[in-house]
């Protein structure tokens, strides 16, 4: 049996990348579980909700600082892998323009921190200092993310994975120290300081490439490259800016209807969801997006999607079933008995996440083939559905309604994608037309 599995992995590149990625995901999940346990013990569910707001805000400003071009960088790094001049121009242009943008945004955030605090955390909390730390760290976040995007596009999976492993291990040690010493403020601070840790690890990992980086960064910004990245920036920025604020709004609605503690249970469910989604979402970024970017025909696209559905999606589905039946034990292990009320969220969240993964492998074609308006329209519909369905269902059923809205939105999103790509996925292909 083991011999058969080994042979299968060697013959299937998707499974091969998955097996290499498993170590990284395992380490990240363990680190995440440790952090979640510390938050549950020292901060409780209310602290979980506050951290959720900062995480959403961080995701939003990081994407703005990076101009949302990460997926474009992955695509063109893969495309220019054998074209050294174009690749160098891509690296130089993307790093320079994003770094300059993040510096400007950093200054704005630093000055506007008091107003942003009221917007993100409401008047009940004052974390202005944390938001100013976010502002100062933003350029570092930008450099880290774009460097990883270039390595992903070039197919340097192992280096990306090892960088992430080291970052997670050191990050959880820092988080443990700060949470124990400073409670909520320390937990918020650890999210920001993780950028500095990642930067140092990337610098060490790329120390042999210093000469190359100096040469590349001396190249001028290429406006032809910027033009190509612009539509990717538009796609990612829309989702990255709007989505976190949708979740902040849903969280604030839960607080208003059901209280801060219940909002913390919902956020704890989102954290668990992040853990078990890591494997598939990372695989999509590391392997599927670069692969789709190089494909020229509908036949290749259909083959890749159904390969994912036959190899990865069934394993993911089985994992979700296992999580559901072990939910009480998982809640006690990851958090503590005080969080048992969140067990009612599992069926809705797990079902929604299955449709989410099934959707994402198709939706990455929007990014790979630069289908700007199709991406924007489907995102507007999806985010509108999750916001309105969640708020309506929260008003009716309490905090459980937010996970119900999650399921509704991803079923609708999946059906939309099947309609849009019906010719490629559902109709038999007579020839290899693009």
Tab-separated table of N, CA, C and O in Angstrom, residues 366-425:
chain	number	residue	atom	x	y	z
A	366	UNK	N	-9.913	33.333	-13.454
A	366	UNK	CA	-10.105	34.771	-13.653
A	366	UNK	C	-8.768	35.504	-13.557
A	366	UNK	O	-8.452	36.388	-14.345
A	367	UNK	N	-7.989	35.105	-12.539
A	367	UNK	CA	-6.701	35.761	-12.299
A	367	UNK	C	-5.673	35.297	-13.323
A	367	UNK	O	-4.937	36.110	-13.892
A	368	UNK	N	-5.640	33.994	-13.571
A	368	UNK	CA	-4.647	33.438	-14.498
A	368	UNK	C	-4.810	34.011	-15.903
A	368	UNK	O	-3.819	34.260	-16.604
A	369	UNK	N	-6.061	34.258	-16.320
A	369	UNK	CA	-6.321	34.754	-17.674
A	369	UNK	C	-6.758	36.217	-17.700
A	369	UNK	O	-7.224	36.724	-18.716
A	370	UNK	N	-6.594	36.890	-16.553
A	370	UNK	CA	-6.808	38.330	-16.477
A	370	UNK	C	-8.226	38.735	-16.885
A	370	UNK	O	-8.422	39.715	-17.617
A	371	UNK	N	-9.222	38.005	-16.393
A	371	UNK	CA	-10.622	38.316	-16.704
A	371	UNK	C	-11.144	39.285	-15.646
A	371	UNK	O	-11.831	38.898	-14.693
A	372	UNK	N	-10.830	40.553	-15.833
A	372	UNK	CA	-11.050	41.580	-14.817
A	372	UNK	C	-12.525	41.731	-14.445
A	372	UNK	O	-12.910	41.606	-13.284
A	373	UNK	N	-13.374	42.022	-15.424
A	373	UNK	CA	-14.766	42.332	-15.119
A	373	UNK	C	-15.542	41.127	-14.616
A	373	UNK	O	-16.425	41.250	-13.756
A	374	UNK	N	-15.228	39.950	-15.133
A	374	UNK	CA	-15.893	38.733	-14.648
A	374	UNK	C	-15.571	38.524	-13.170
A	374	UNK	O	-16.449	38.173	-12.367
A	375	UNK	N	-14.308	38.759	-12.809
A	375	UNK	CA	-13.887	38.622	-11.420
A	375	UNK	C	-14.616	39.632	-10.531
A	375	UNK	O	-15.154	39.282	-9.478
A	376	UNK	N	-14.626	40.906	-10.943
A	376	UNK	CA	-15.230	41.973	-10.136
A	376	UNK	C	-16.721	41.725	-9.927
A	376	UNK	O	-17.241	41.827	-8.807
A	377	UNK	N	-17.422	41.388	-10.996
A	377	UNK	CA	-18.875	41.189	-10.897
A	377	UNK	C	-19.209	40.017	-9.977
A	377	UNK	O	-20.106	40.109	-9.117
A	378	UNK	N	-18.488	38.889	-10.130
A	378	UNK	CA	-18.763	37.735	-9.271
A	378	UNK	C	-18.413	38.030	-7.807
A	378	UNK	O	-19.099	37.562	-6.894
A	379	UNK	N	-17.361	38.822	-7.587
A	379	UNK	CA	-17.004	39.196	-6.216
A	379	UNK	C	-18.055	40.102	-5.590
A	379	UNK	O	-18.400	39.949	-4.412
A	380	UNK	N	-18.562	41.061	-6.361
A	380	UNK	CA	-19.608	41.956	-5.853
A	380	UNK	C	-20.833	41.146	-5.431
A	380	UNK	O	-21.387	41.338	-4.347
A	381	UNK	N	-21.226	40.205	-6.292
A	381	UNK	CA	-22.392	39.370	-5.979
A	381	UNK	C	-22.130	38.515	-4.747
A	381	UNK	O	-22.949	38.446	-3.817
A	382	UNK	N	-20.970	37.855	-4.709
A	382	UNK	CA	-20.640	36.958	-3.601
A	382	UNK	C	-20.568	37.693	-2.266
A	382	UNK	O	-21.140	37.250	-1.258
A	383	UNK	N	-19.857	38.837	-2.234
A	383	UNK	CA	-19.717	39.592	-0.989
A	383	UNK	C	-21.041	40.208	-0.558
A	383	UNK	O	-21.323	40.308	0.648
A	384	UNK	N	-21.861	40.610	-1.520
A	384	UNK	CA	-23.191	41.139	-1.189
A	384	UNK	C	-24.056	40.052	-0.563
A	384	UNK	O	-24.756	40.289	0.435
A	385	UNK	N	-23.983	38.857	-1.150
A	385	UNK	CA	-24.778	37.737	-0.625
A	385	UNK	C	-24.345	37.387	0.796
A	385	UNK	O	-25.178	37.211	1.689
A	386	UNK	N	-23.019	37.302	1.035
A	386	UNK	CA	-22.574	36.915	2.371
A	386	UNK	C	-22.906	37.988	3.401
A	386	UNK	O	-23.277	37.677	4.549
A	387	UNK	N	-22.838	39.271	3.003
A	387	UNK	CA	-23.147	40.337	3.958
A	387	UNK	C	-24.634	40.345	4.306
A	387	UNK	O	-25.014	40.294	5.478
A	388	UNK	N	-25.484	40.398	3.278
A	388	UNK	CA	-26.919	40.523	3.535
A	388	UNK	C	-27.510	39.240	4.132
A	388	UNK	O	-28.343	39.306	5.043
A	389	UNK	N	-27.073	38.079	3.638
A	389	UNK	CA	-27.606	36.825	4.201
A	389	UNK	C	-27.147	36.663	5.646
A	389	UNK	O	-27.930	36.230	6.513
A	390	UNK	N	-25.883	37.000	5.935
A	390	UNK	CA	-25.364	36.861	7.301
A	390	UNK	C	-26.072	37.804	8.274
A	390	UNK	O	-26.477	37.393	9.369
A	391	UNK	N	-26.220	39.059	7.880
A	391	UNK	CA	-26.862	40.020	8.797
A	391	UNK	C	-28.327	39.661	9.039
A	391	UNK	O	-28.819	39.737	10.172
A	392	UNK	N	-29.030	39.243	7.973
A	392	UNK	CA	-30.430	38.847	8.132
A	392	UNK	C	-30.551	37.607	9.010
A	392	UNK	O	-31.413	37.534	9.901
A	393	UNK	N	-29.686	36.617	8.768
A	393	UNK	CA	-29.749	35.372	9.533
A	393	UNK	C	-29.264	35.554	10.972
A	393	UNK	O	-29.761	34.876	11.880
A	394	UNK	N	-28.303	36.460	11.193
A	394	UNK	CA	-27.867	36.765	12.563
A	394	UNK	C	-29.021	37.404	13.339
A	394	UNK	O	-29.254	37.085	14.521
A	395	UNK	N	-29.748	38.299	12.686
A	395	UNK	CA	-30.901	38.932	13.342
A	395	UNK	C	-31.963	37.900	13.717
A	395	UNK	O	-32.664	38.041	14.722
A	396	UNK	N	-32.068	36.835	12.913
A	396	UNK	CA	-33.082	35.805	13.137
A	396	UNK	C	-32.596	34.706	14.080
A	396	UNK	O	-33.334	34.261	14.966
A	397	UNK	N	-31.338	34.243	13.894
A	397	UNK	CA	-30.853	33.071	14.627
A	397	UNK	C	-29.664	33.353	15.548
A	397	UNK	O	-29.115	32.419	16.133
A	398	UNK	N	-29.243	34.593	15.654
A	398	UNK	CA	-28.073	34.898	16.468
A	398	UNK	C	-26.782	34.636	15.712
A	398	UNK	O	-26.770	34.585	14.479
A	399	UNK	N	-25.675	34.440	16.451
A	399	UNK	CA	-24.350	34.332	15.827
A	399	UNK	C	-24.233	33.172	14.848
A	399	UNK	O	-23.423	33.199	13.926
A	400	UNK	N	-25.067	32.127	14.982
A	400	UNK	CA	-25.049	30.989	14.063
A	400	UNK	C	-25.391	31.440	12.643
A	400	UNK	O	-24.919	30.868	11.656
A	401	UNK	N	-26.174	32.492	12.531
A	401	UNK	CA	-26.573	32.997	11.227
A	401	UNK	C	-25.413	33.429	10.351
A	401	UNK	O	-25.512	33.377	9.116
A	402	UNK	N	-24.292	33.833	10.960
A	402	UNK	CA	-23.128	34.249	10.166
A	402	UNK	C	-22.547	33.067	9.398
A	402	UNK	O	-22.144	33.201	8.237
A	403	UNK	N	-22.505	31.899	10.017
A	403	UNK	CA	-22.011	30.700	9.324
A	403	UNK	C	-23.024	30.182	8.313
A	403	UNK	O	-22.651	29.622	7.278
A	404	UNK	N	-24.306	30.378	8.592
A	404	UNK	CA	-25.333	30.035	7.608
A	404	UNK	C	-25.145	30.878	6.341
A	404	UNK	O	-25.231	30.371	5.215
A	405	UNK	N	-24.906	32.168	6.535
A	405	UNK	CA	-24.672	33.072	5.403
A	405	UNK	C	-23.440	32.673	4.608
A	405	UNK	O	-23.403	32.823	3.374
A	406	UNK	N	-22.434	32.153	5.299
A	406	UNK	CA	-21.215	31.659	4.650
A	406	UNK	C	-21.546	30.531	3.670
A	406	UNK	O	-21.083	30.530	2.526
A	407	UNK	N	-22.370	29.584	4.105
A	407	UNK	CA	-22.765	28.469	3.239
A	407	UNK	C	-23.584	28.961	2.044
A	407	UNK	O	-23.318	28.568	0.903
A	408	UNK	N	-24.554	29.817	2.302
A	408	UNK	CA	-25.411	30.344	1.224
A	408	UNK	C	-24.566	31.035	0.157
A	408	UNK	O	-24.737	30.805	-1.048
A	409	UNK	N	-23.619	31.869	0.585
A	409	UNK	CA	-22.826	32.657	-0.369
A	409	UNK	C	-21.947	31.776	-1.247
A	409	UNK	O	-21.825	32.023	-2.452
A	410	UNK	N	-21.353	30.720	-0.682
A	410	UNK	CA	-20.449	29.890	-1.487
A	410	UNK	C	-21.189	28.895	-2.381
A	410	UNK	O	-20.659	28.500	-3.427
A	411	UNK	N	-22.405	28.503	-2.008
A	411	UNK	CA	-23.207	27.697	-2.935
A	411	UNK	C	-23.549	28.539	-4.165
A	411	UNK	O	-23.411	28.089	-5.311
A	412	UNK	N	-23.978	29.775	-3.925
A	412	UNK	CA	-24.320	30.677	-5.032
A	412	UNK	C	-23.090	30.986	-5.878
A	412	UNK	O	-23.150	31.006	-7.115
A	413	UNK	N	-21.942	31.199	-5.235
A	413	UNK	CA	-20.703	31.510	-5.952
A	413	UNK	C	-20.287	30.336	-6.846
A	413	UNK	O	-19.924	30.524	-8.015
A	414	UNK	N	-20.375	29.124	-6.317
A	414	UNK	CA	-20.014	27.927	-7.081
A	414	UNK	C	-20.916	27.765	-8.306
A	414	UNK	O	-20.442	27.486	-9.416
A	415	UNK	N	-22.218	27.972	-8.117
A	415	UNK	CA	-23.153	27.864	-9.237
A	415	UNK	C	-22.886	28.934	-10.292
A	415	UNK	O	-22.975	28.668	-11.501
A	416	UNK	N	-22.537	30.132	-9.852
A	416	UNK	CA	-22.187	31.201	-10.794
A	416	UNK	C	-21.001	30.812	-11.667
A	416	UNK	O	-20.987	31.021	-12.884
A	417	UNK	N	-19.978	30.244	-11.033
A	417	UNK	CA	-18.768	29.849	-11.758
A	417	UNK	C	-19.059	28.733	-12.755
A	417	UNK	O	-18.503	28.721	-13.864
A	418	UNK	N	-19.915	27.794	-12.382
A	418	UNK	CA	-20.277	26.724	-13.311
A	418	UNK	C	-20.996	27.284	-14.542
A	418	UNK	O	-20.777	26.809	-15.667
A	419	UNK	N	-21.822	28.306	-14.331
A	419	UNK	CA	-22.509	28.940	-15.462
A	419	UNK	C	-21.503	29.666	-16.354
A	419	UNK	O	-21.520	29.537	-17.583
A	420	UNK	N	-20.585	30.417	-15.754
A	420	UNK	CA	-19.607	31.198	-16.508
A	420	UNK	C	-18.664	30.296	-17.308
A	420	UNK	O	-18.350	30.568	-18.475
A	421	UNK	N	-18.218	29.195	-16.691
A	421	UNK	CA	-17.246	28.299	-17.344
A	421	UNK	C	-17.898	27.003	-17.860
A	421	UNK	O	-17.224	25.987	-17.996
A	422	UNK	N	-19.203	27.076	-18.153
A	422	UNK	CA	-19.923	25.862	-18.566
A	422	UNK	C	-19.352	25.260	-19.837
A	422	UNK	O	-19.318	24.034	-19.996
A	423	UNK	N	-18.881	26.100	-20.786
A	423	UNK	CA	-18.335	25.569	-22.045
A	423	UNK	C	-17.046	24.795	-21.806
A	423	UNK	O	-16.780	23.797	-22.464
A	424	UNK	N	-16.237	25.280	-20.874
A	424	UNK	CA	-14.962	24.622	-20.595
A	424	UNK	C	-15.117	23.381	-19.727
A	424	UNK	O	-14.428	22.385	-19.930
A	425	UNK	N	-16.045	23.439	-18.770
A	425	UNK	CA	-16.118	22.374	-17.769
A	425	UNK	C	-17.228	21.360	-18.002
A	425	UNK	O	-17.074	20.183	-17.661
